[in-house]
Amino acid sequence: KQEVTQIPAALSVPEGENLVLNCSFTDSAIYNLQWFRQDPGKGLTSLLLIQSSQREQTSGRLNASLDKSSGRSTLYIAASQPGDSATYLCAVKGTTDSWGKLQFGAGTQVVVTP
Amino acid sequence: EAQVTQNPRYLITVTGKKLTVTCSQNMNHEYMSWYRQDPGLGLRQIYYSMNVEVTDKGDVPEGYKVSRKEKRNFPLILESPSPNQTSQYYCASRLGASGRFSTDTQYFGPGTRLTVL
């Protein structure tokens, strides 16, 4: 059974510092991996989706890498801002489930202090 | 605007009183699902639906029912709620049902905070 882990559970950084968020998964048979952002009282917003054949994906200050063989993904957020404070979740879509269920990590809560 | 809507956003109820949380999407998506989110456990799938009249259990289906009579709607039904169903609930949808649609982004509703006393 796929297990997705995010360490650390919480992270606090000063504004301007780069953020590095980690996601690990136990089964490398995946279609893709997605990073989401969750704000209090709101739903999840998709940030980046990396296909299993890709090594990285970029959007603005965000860069996500994927090493499928080692079961790891990293989300980098450059020059963090207070507005980046949120919980970040990663989710993998496995190939063993024909309906492509997403398996989520528990998330990393990020606080960026001014 | 493409969106997933849920109602109600907040609900406090008592044990045993049947309730329904509605979910609707306006993107003509085939696949819809319900998750619950609990501290330290992440999001866990309750039920999912591949299309109209096609539903199946997720990881934590006990105590829940769903129906998919129309493509856009996927209500979650708690026939006899219990305190252990106190949680944050999210409805989600994506275009394709099959896992091979690897480019599909999953869209989430704003969530429903349910408290069962």
PDB file of C-alpha atoms in Angstrom:
ATOM      1  CA  LYS A   1       0.000   0.000   0.000  1.00  0.00           C
ATOM      2  CA  GLN A   2       1.293   3.432  -0.967  1.00  0.00           C
ATOM      3  CA  GLU A   3       2.385   5.618   1.937  1.00  0.00           C
ATOM      4  CA  VAL A   4       3.194   9.290   1.517  1.00  0.00           C
ATOM      5  CA  THR A   5       5.215  11.132   4.158  1.00  0.00           C
ATOM      6  CA  GLN A   6       5.977  14.809   4.553  1.00  0.00           C
ATOM      7  CA  ILE A   7       8.702  15.938   6.912  1.00  0.00           C
ATOM      8  CA  PRO A   8       8.804  18.282   8.727  1.00  0.00           C
ATOM      9  CA  ALA A   9       5.200  18.693   9.828  1.00  0.00           C
ATOM     10  CA  ALA A  10       5.799  22.393  10.448  1.00  0.00           C
ATOM     11  CA  LEU A  11       8.354  24.947   9.329  1.00  0.00           C
ATOM     12  CA  SER A  12       8.966  28.608  10.134  1.00  0.00           C
ATOM     13  CA  VAL A  13      11.293  30.790   8.086  1.00  0.00           C
ATOM     14  CA  PRO A  14      12.037  34.524   7.854  1.00  0.00           C
ATOM     15  CA  GLU A  15      10.825  36.397   4.814  1.00  0.00           C
ATOM     16  CA  GLY A  16      13.192  36.170   1.861  1.00  0.00           C
ATOM     17  CA  GLU A  17      14.596  32.777   2.734  1.00  0.00           C
ATOM     18  CA  ASN A  18      14.109  29.887   0.303  1.00  0.00           C
ATOM     19  CA  LEU A  19      11.670  27.168   1.357  1.00  0.00           C
ATOM     20  CA  VAL A  20      12.393  23.480   0.844  1.00  0.00           C
ATOM     21  CA  LEU A  21       9.523  21.050   1.409  1.00  0.00           C
ATOM     22  CA  ASN A  22       9.964  17.301   1.227  1.00  0.00           C
ATOM     23  CA  CYS A  23       7.645  14.498   0.168  1.00  0.00           C
ATOM     24  CA  SER A  24       8.482  10.804   0.102  1.00  0.00           C
ATOM     25  CA  PHE A  25       6.444   7.856  -1.157  1.00  0.00           C
ATOM     26  CA  THR A  26       6.946   4.119  -0.827  1.00  0.00           C
ATOM     27  CA  ASP A  27       5.706   2.800  -4.195  1.00  0.00           C
ATOM     28  CA  SER A  28       7.366   4.194  -7.302  1.00  0.00           C
ATOM     29  CA  ALA A  29       4.560   2.956  -9.594  1.00  0.00           C
ATOM     30  CA  ILE A  30       2.935   6.354 -10.035  1.00  0.00           C
ATOM     31  CA  TYR A  31       1.360   8.326 -12.870  1.00  0.00           C
ATOM     32  CA  ASN A  32       2.127  11.689 -11.359  1.00  0.00           C
ATOM     33  CA  LEU A  33       2.702  13.705  -8.194  1.00  0.00           C
ATOM     34  CA  GLN A  34       0.877  16.899  -7.318  1.00  0.00           C
ATOM     35  CA  TRP A  35       1.666  19.654  -4.856  1.00  0.00           C
ATOM     36  CA  PHE A  36      -1.243  21.504  -3.284  1.00  0.00           C
ATOM     37  CA  ARG A  37      -1.564  24.559  -1.108  1.00  0.00           C
ATOM     38  CA  GLN A  38      -4.196  24.714   1.629  1.00  0.00           C
ATOM     39  CA  ASP A  39      -5.222  27.935   3.339  1.00  0.00           C
ATOM     40  CA  PRO A  40      -7.287  27.942   6.554  1.00  0.00           C
ATOM     41  CA  GLY A  41     -10.992  27.729   5.818  1.00  0.00           C
ATOM     42  CA  LYS A  42     -10.410  27.093   2.139  1.00  0.00           C
ATOM     43  CA  GLY A  43     -10.026  24.132  -0.117  1.00  0.00           C
ATOM     44  CA  LEU A  44      -6.873  22.829  -1.727  1.00  0.00           C
ATOM     45  CA  THR A  45      -5.343  24.611  -4.682  1.00  0.00           C
ATOM     46  CA  SER A  46      -3.154  22.706  -7.109  1.00  0.00           C
ATOM     47  CA  LEU A  47       0.292  24.287  -7.468  1.00  0.00           C
ATOM     48  CA  LEU A  48       2.243  21.922  -9.666  1.00  0.00           C
ATOM     49  CA  LEU A  49       1.726  18.537 -11.272  1.00  0.00           C
ATOM     50  CA  ILE A  50       4.750  16.466 -12.290  1.00  0.00           C
ATOM     51  CA  GLN A  51       4.333  13.521 -14.619  1.00  0.00           C
ATOM     52  CA  SER A  52       6.170  10.338 -13.725  1.00  0.00           C
ATOM     53  CA  SER A  53       8.404  10.822 -16.783  1.00  0.00           C
ATOM     54  CA  GLN A  54       9.429  14.346 -15.743  1.00  0.00           C
ATOM     55  CA  ARG A  55      12.241  15.371 -13.413  1.00  0.00           C
ATOM     56  CA  GLU A  56      10.934  18.806 -12.508  1.00  0.00           C
ATOM     57  CA  GLN A  57       8.214  21.352 -13.071  1.00  0.00           C
ATOM     58  CA  THR A  58       8.362  25.114 -12.583  1.00  0.00           C
ATOM     59  CA  SER A  59       5.833  27.866 -12.067  1.00  0.00           C
ATOM     60  CA  GLY A  60       7.059  31.317 -11.102  1.00  0.00           C
ATOM     61  CA  ARG A  61       8.894  31.084  -7.770  1.00  0.00           C
ATOM     62  CA  LEU A  62       7.912  27.438  -7.396  1.00  0.00           C
ATOM     63  CA  ASN A  63       9.975  24.502  -8.564  1.00  0.00           C
ATOM     64  CA  ALA A  64       9.143  20.877  -7.891  1.00  0.00           C
ATOM     65  CA  SER A  65      11.490  17.980  -8.541  1.00  0.00           C
ATOM     66  CA  LEU A  66      10.693  14.297  -8.748  1.00  0.00           C
ATOM     67  CA  ASP A  67      13.013  11.336  -8.253  1.00  0.00           C
ATOM     68  CA  LYS A  68      10.688   8.411  -8.835  1.00  0.00           C
ATOM     69  CA  SER A  69      13.290   5.715  -8.273  1.00  0.00           C
ATOM     70  CA  SER A  70      14.080   6.962  -4.782  1.00  0.00           C
ATOM     71  CA  GLY A  71      10.462   7.884  -4.029  1.00  0.00           C
ATOM     72  CA  ARG A  72      11.060  11.549  -3.354  1.00  0.00           C
ATOM     73  CA  SER A  73       9.818  14.939  -4.436  1.00  0.00           C
ATOM     74  CA  THR A  74      10.917  18.362  -3.273  1.00  0.00           C
ATOM     75  CA  LEU A  75       9.063  21.645  -3.578  1.00  0.00           C
ATOM     76  CA  TYR A  76      11.254  24.739  -3.618  1.00  0.00           C
ATOM     77  CA  ILE A  77       9.771  28.177  -3.056  1.00  0.00           C
ATOM     78  CA  ALA A  78      12.237  30.943  -3.808  1.00  0.00           C
ATOM     79  CA  ALA A  79      12.417  34.176  -1.818  1.00  0.00           C
ATOM     80  CA  SER A  80       9.550  33.334   0.516  1.00  0.00           C
ATOM     81  CA  GLN A  81       6.909  35.949   1.370  1.00  0.00           C
ATOM     82  CA  PRO A  82       4.407  36.139   4.242  1.00  0.00           C
ATOM     83  CA  GLY A  83       1.706  35.307   1.694  1.00  0.00           C
ATOM     84  CA  ASP A  84       3.339  31.898   1.233  1.00  0.00           C
ATOM     85  CA  SER A  85       2.224  30.937   4.749  1.00  0.00           C
ATOM     86  CA  ALA A  86      -0.057  27.925   4.318  1.00  0.00           C
ATOM     87  CA  THR A  87      -0.075  24.157   4.551  1.00  0.00           C
ATOM     88  CA  TYR A  88       1.489  22.355   1.608  1.00  0.00           C
ATOM     89  CA  LEU A  89       0.425  18.851   0.696  1.00  0.00           C
ATOM     90  CA  CYS A  90       1.774  16.416  -1.821  1.00  0.00           C
ATOM     91  CA  ALA A  91      -0.258  13.629  -3.402  1.00  0.00           C
ATOM     92  CA  VAL A  92       0.642  10.765  -5.713  1.00  0.00           C
ATOM     93  CA  LYS A  93      -1.568   9.042  -8.253  1.00  0.00           C
ATOM     94  CA  GLY A  94      -0.632   5.383  -8.397  1.00  0.00           C
ATOM     95  CA  THR A  95      -0.800   3.071 -11.382  1.00  0.00           C
ATOM     96  CA  THR A  96      -1.860   0.057  -9.339  1.00  0.00           C
ATOM     97  CA  ASP A  97      -5.246   1.645  -8.694  1.00  0.00           C
ATOM     98  CA  SER A  98      -7.017   1.700 -12.074  1.00  0.00           C
ATOM     99  CA  TRP A  99      -9.108   4.689 -11.057  1.00  0.00           C
ATOM    100  CA  GLY A 100      -6.084   6.725 -10.151  1.00  0.00           C
ATOM    101  CA  LYS A 101      -6.796   7.507  -6.525  1.00  0.00           C
ATOM    102  CA  LEU A 102      -4.694  10.258  -5.008  1.00  0.00           C
ATOM    103  CA  GLN A 103      -2.754   9.300  -1.892  1.00  0.00           C
ATOM    104  CA  PHE A 104      -1.957  12.338   0.253  1.00  0.00           C
ATOM    105  CA  GLY A 105       0.742  13.175   2.735  1.00  0.00           C
ATOM    106  CA  ALA A 106      -0.255  14.831   6.017  1.00  0.00           C
ATOM    107  CA  GLY A 107       1.205  18.158   4.921  1.00  0.00           C
ATOM    108  CA  THR A 108       3.819  20.676   6.032  1.00  0.00           C
ATOM    109  CA  GLN A 109       2.549  23.812   7.745  1.00  0.00           C
ATOM    110  CA  VAL A 110       4.664  26.788   6.702  1.00  0.00           C
ATOM    111  CA  VAL A 111       4.901  30.145   8.451  1.00  0.00           C
ATOM    112  CA  VAL A 112       6.889  32.949   6.821  1.00  0.00           C
ATOM    113  CA  THR A 113       7.626  35.705   9.296  1.00  0.00           C
ATOM    114  CA  PRO A 114       8.057  39.333   8.142  1.00  0.00           C
TER     115      PRO A 114
ATOM    116  CA  GLU B   1     -15.807  30.250 -13.370  1.00  0.00           C
ATOM    117  CA  ALA B   2     -14.754  26.618 -13.023  1.00  0.00           C
ATOM    118  CA  GLN B   3     -15.441  25.501  -9.498  1.00  0.00           C
ATOM    119  CA  VAL B   4     -16.500  22.859  -7.030  1.00  0.00           C
ATOM    120  CA  THR B   5     -19.067  24.017  -4.503  1.00  0.00           C
ATOM    121  CA  GLN B   6     -20.052  22.422  -1.209  1.00  0.00           C
ATOM    122  CA  ASN B   7     -22.872  23.137   1.200  1.00  0.00           C
ATOM    123  CA  PRO B   8     -23.064  23.725   4.038  1.00  0.00           C
ATOM    124  CA  ARG B   9     -19.643  25.100   4.889  1.00  0.00           C
ATOM    125  CA  TYR B  10     -20.146  24.549   8.593  1.00  0.00           C
ATOM    126  CA  LEU B  11     -22.499  22.152  10.362  1.00  0.00           C
ATOM    127  CA  ILE B  12     -23.028  21.212  13.985  1.00  0.00           C
ATOM    128  CA  THR B  13     -25.377  18.308  14.581  1.00  0.00           C
ATOM    129  CA  VAL B  14     -26.169  15.614  17.120  1.00  0.00           C
ATOM    130  CA  THR B  15     -25.540  11.902  17.073  1.00  0.00           C
ATOM    131  CA  GLY B  16     -27.969   9.971  14.918  1.00  0.00           C
ATOM    132  CA  LYS B  17     -29.516  12.851  13.003  1.00  0.00           C
ATOM    133  CA  LYS B  18     -29.257  12.157   9.289  1.00  0.00           C
ATOM    134  CA  LEU B  19     -27.518  14.786   7.214  1.00  0.00           C
ATOM    135  CA  THR B  20     -26.440  15.414   3.636  1.00  0.00           C
ATOM    136  CA  VAL B  21     -23.520  17.476   2.403  1.00  0.00           C
ATOM    137  CA  THR B  22     -23.970  18.569  -1.186  1.00  0.00           C
ATOM    138  CA  CYS B  23     -21.242  18.845  -3.803  1.00  0.00           C
ATOM    139  CA  SER B  24     -21.543  20.245  -7.295  1.00  0.00           C
ATOM    140  CA  GLN B  25     -19.053  20.902 -10.098  1.00  0.00           C
ATOM    141  CA  ASN B  26     -19.559  22.909 -13.284  1.00  0.00           C
ATOM    142  CA  MET B  27     -16.683  21.478 -15.348  1.00  0.00           C
ATOM    143  CA  ASN B  28     -18.413  18.381 -16.759  1.00  0.00           C
ATOM    144  CA  HIS B  29     -15.918  16.196 -14.899  1.00  0.00           C
ATOM    145  CA  GLU B  30     -16.358  12.439 -14.889  1.00  0.00           C
ATOM    146  CA  TYR B  31     -14.549  11.705 -11.644  1.00  0.00           C
ATOM    147  CA  MET B  32     -15.702  12.990  -8.270  1.00  0.00           C
ATOM    148  CA  SER B  33     -14.666  12.000  -4.788  1.00  0.00           C
ATOM    149  CA  TRP B  34     -15.066  12.770  -1.119  1.00  0.00           C
ATOM    150  CA  TYR B  35     -12.235  13.077   1.388  1.00  0.00           C
ATOM    151  CA  ARG B  36     -12.063  13.671   5.081  1.00  0.00           C
ATOM    152  CA  GLN B  37      -9.129  15.445   6.677  1.00  0.00           C
ATOM    153  CA  ASP B  38      -8.069  14.855  10.260  1.00  0.00           C
ATOM    154  CA  PRO B  39      -5.022  16.277  12.091  1.00  0.00           C
ATOM    155  CA  GLY B  40      -1.911  14.195  11.463  1.00  0.00           C
ATOM    156  CA  LEU B  41      -3.714  11.812   9.096  1.00  0.00           C
ATOM    157  CA  GLY B  42      -3.875  13.859   5.919  1.00  0.00           C
ATOM    158  CA  LEU B  43      -6.738  13.471   3.472  1.00  0.00           C
ATOM    159  CA  ARG B  44      -8.349  10.075   3.250  1.00  0.00           C
ATOM    160  CA  GLN B  45     -10.739   9.117   0.498  1.00  0.00           C
ATOM    161  CA  ILE B  46     -14.257   8.144   1.574  1.00  0.00           C
ATOM    162  CA  TYR B  47     -16.006   7.360  -1.709  1.00  0.00           C
ATOM    163  CA  TYR B  48     -15.448   8.094  -5.350  1.00  0.00           C
ATOM    164  CA  SER B  49     -17.489   8.057  -8.531  1.00  0.00           C
ATOM    165  CA  MET B  50     -16.274   7.362 -12.040  1.00  0.00           C
ATOM    166  CA  ASN B  51     -19.470   8.594 -13.715  1.00  0.00           C
ATOM    167  CA  VAL B  52     -23.233   8.742 -13.296  1.00  0.00           C
ATOM    168  CA  GLU B  53     -24.533   5.776 -11.297  1.00  0.00           C
ATOM    169  CA  VAL B  54     -20.987   4.398 -10.826  1.00  0.00           C
ATOM    170  CA  THR B  55     -19.548   4.715  -7.322  1.00  0.00           C
ATOM    171  CA  ASP B  56     -17.118   2.777  -5.167  1.00  0.00           C
ATOM    172  CA  LYS B  57     -15.626   2.775  -1.694  1.00  0.00           C
ATOM    173  CA  GLY B  58     -12.447   4.580  -0.835  1.00  0.00           C
ATOM    174  CA  ASP B  59     -10.275   3.977   2.195  1.00  0.00           C
ATOM    175  CA  VAL B  60     -12.724   4.988   4.951  1.00  0.00           C
ATOM    176  CA  PRO B  61     -16.301   4.385   3.714  1.00  0.00           C
ATOM    177  CA  GLU B  62     -17.874   3.140   6.976  1.00  0.00           C
ATOM    178  CA  GLY B  63     -20.804   5.284   8.073  1.00  0.00           C
ATOM    179  CA  TYR B  64     -21.155   7.137   4.768  1.00  0.00           C
ATOM    180  CA  LYS B  65     -23.247   6.809   1.617  1.00  0.00           C
ATOM    181  CA  VAL B  66     -23.079   8.587  -1.711  1.00  0.00           C
ATOM    182  CA  SER B  67     -25.088   8.815  -4.891  1.00  0.00           C
ATOM    183  CA  ARG B  68     -24.378  10.067  -8.407  1.00  0.00           C
ATOM    184  CA  LYS B  69     -27.648  10.584 -10.208  1.00  0.00           C
ATOM    185  CA  GLU B  70     -26.380  13.527 -12.241  1.00  0.00           C
ATOM    186  CA  LYS B  71     -22.901  14.164 -13.549  1.00  0.00           C
ATOM    187  CA  ARG B  72     -22.500  17.469 -11.737  1.00  0.00           C
ATOM    188  CA  ASN B  73     -23.690  16.418  -8.262  1.00  0.00           C
ATOM    189  CA  PHE B  74     -22.195  14.017  -5.748  1.00  0.00           C
ATOM    190  CA  PRO B  75     -23.818  14.297  -2.308  1.00  0.00           C
ATOM    191  CA  LEU B  76     -22.354  12.718   0.827  1.00  0.00           C
ATOM    192  CA  ILE B  77     -24.914  11.207   3.190  1.00  0.00           C
ATOM    193  CA  LEU B  78     -24.429  10.381   6.846  1.00  0.00           C
ATOM    194  CA  GLU B  79     -27.410   8.249   7.819  1.00  0.00           C
ATOM    195  CA  SER B  80     -26.591   8.159  11.546  1.00  0.00           C
ATOM    196  CA  PRO B  81     -23.682  10.466  12.344  1.00  0.00           C
ATOM    197  CA  SER B  82     -21.409   9.694  15.266  1.00  0.00           C
ATOM    198  CA  PRO B  83     -18.806  11.860  17.055  1.00  0.00           C
ATOM    199  CA  ASN B  84     -15.923  10.066  15.286  1.00  0.00           C
ATOM    200  CA  GLN B  85     -17.223  11.562  12.042  1.00  0.00           C
ATOM    201  CA  THR B  86     -16.378  15.036  13.275  1.00  0.00           C
ATOM    202  CA  SER B  87     -13.952  16.200  10.625  1.00  0.00           C
ATOM    203  CA  GLN B  88     -13.237  18.496   7.713  1.00  0.00           C
ATOM    204  CA  TYR B  89     -14.753  17.167   4.501  1.00  0.00           C
ATOM    205  CA  TYR B  90     -13.701  17.957   0.952  1.00  0.00           C
ATOM    206  CA  CYS B  91     -15.309  17.168  -2.349  1.00  0.00           C
ATOM    207  CA  ALA B  92     -13.075  16.989  -5.407  1.00  0.00           C
ATOM    208  CA  SER B  93     -13.403  16.417  -9.122  1.00  0.00           C
ATOM    209  CA  ARG B  94     -11.231  15.868 -12.152  1.00  0.00           C
ATOM    210  CA  LEU B  95     -11.884  15.461 -15.849  1.00  0.00           C
ATOM    211  CA  GLY B  96     -11.043  11.816 -16.464  1.00  0.00           C
ATOM    212  CA  ALA B  97     -12.032   8.806 -14.422  1.00  0.00           C
ATOM    213  CA  SER B  98      -9.263   6.489 -15.461  1.00  0.00           C
ATOM    214  CA  GLY B  99      -5.891   6.710 -13.806  1.00  0.00           C
ATOM    215  CA  ARG B 100      -4.260   6.914 -17.200  1.00  0.00           C
ATOM    216  CA  PHE B 101      -5.374  10.537 -17.477  1.00  0.00           C
ATOM    217  CA  SER B 102      -2.106  11.506 -15.871  1.00  0.00           C
ATOM    218  CA  THR B 103      -2.355  15.189 -16.762  1.00  0.00           C
ATOM    219  CA  ASP B 104      -5.545  15.704 -14.828  1.00  0.00           C
ATOM    220  CA  THR B 105      -5.498  18.317 -12.138  1.00  0.00           C
ATOM    221  CA  GLN B 106      -7.777  17.632  -9.213  1.00  0.00           C
ATOM    222  CA  TYR B 107     -10.071  20.497  -8.159  1.00  0.00           C
ATOM    223  CA  PHE B 108     -11.287  20.787  -4.601  1.00  0.00           C
ATOM    224  CA  GLY B 109     -14.292  22.404  -3.015  1.00  0.00           C
ATOM    225  CA  PRO B 110     -13.881  24.842  -0.084  1.00  0.00           C
ATOM    226  CA  GLY B 111     -14.625  22.205   2.531  1.00  0.00           C
ATOM    227  CA  THR B 112     -17.305  21.480   5.110  1.00  0.00           C
ATOM    228  CA  ARG B 113     -16.486  21.552   8.772  1.00  0.00           C
ATOM    229  CA  LEU B 114     -18.735  18.990  10.492  1.00  0.00           C
ATOM    230  CA  THR B 115     -19.087  18.633  14.250  1.00  0.00           C
ATOM    231  CA  VAL B 116     -21.150  15.755  15.658  1.00  0.00           C
ATOM    232  CA  LEU B 117     -22.056  16.128  19.339  1.00  0.00           C
TER     233      LEU B 117
END
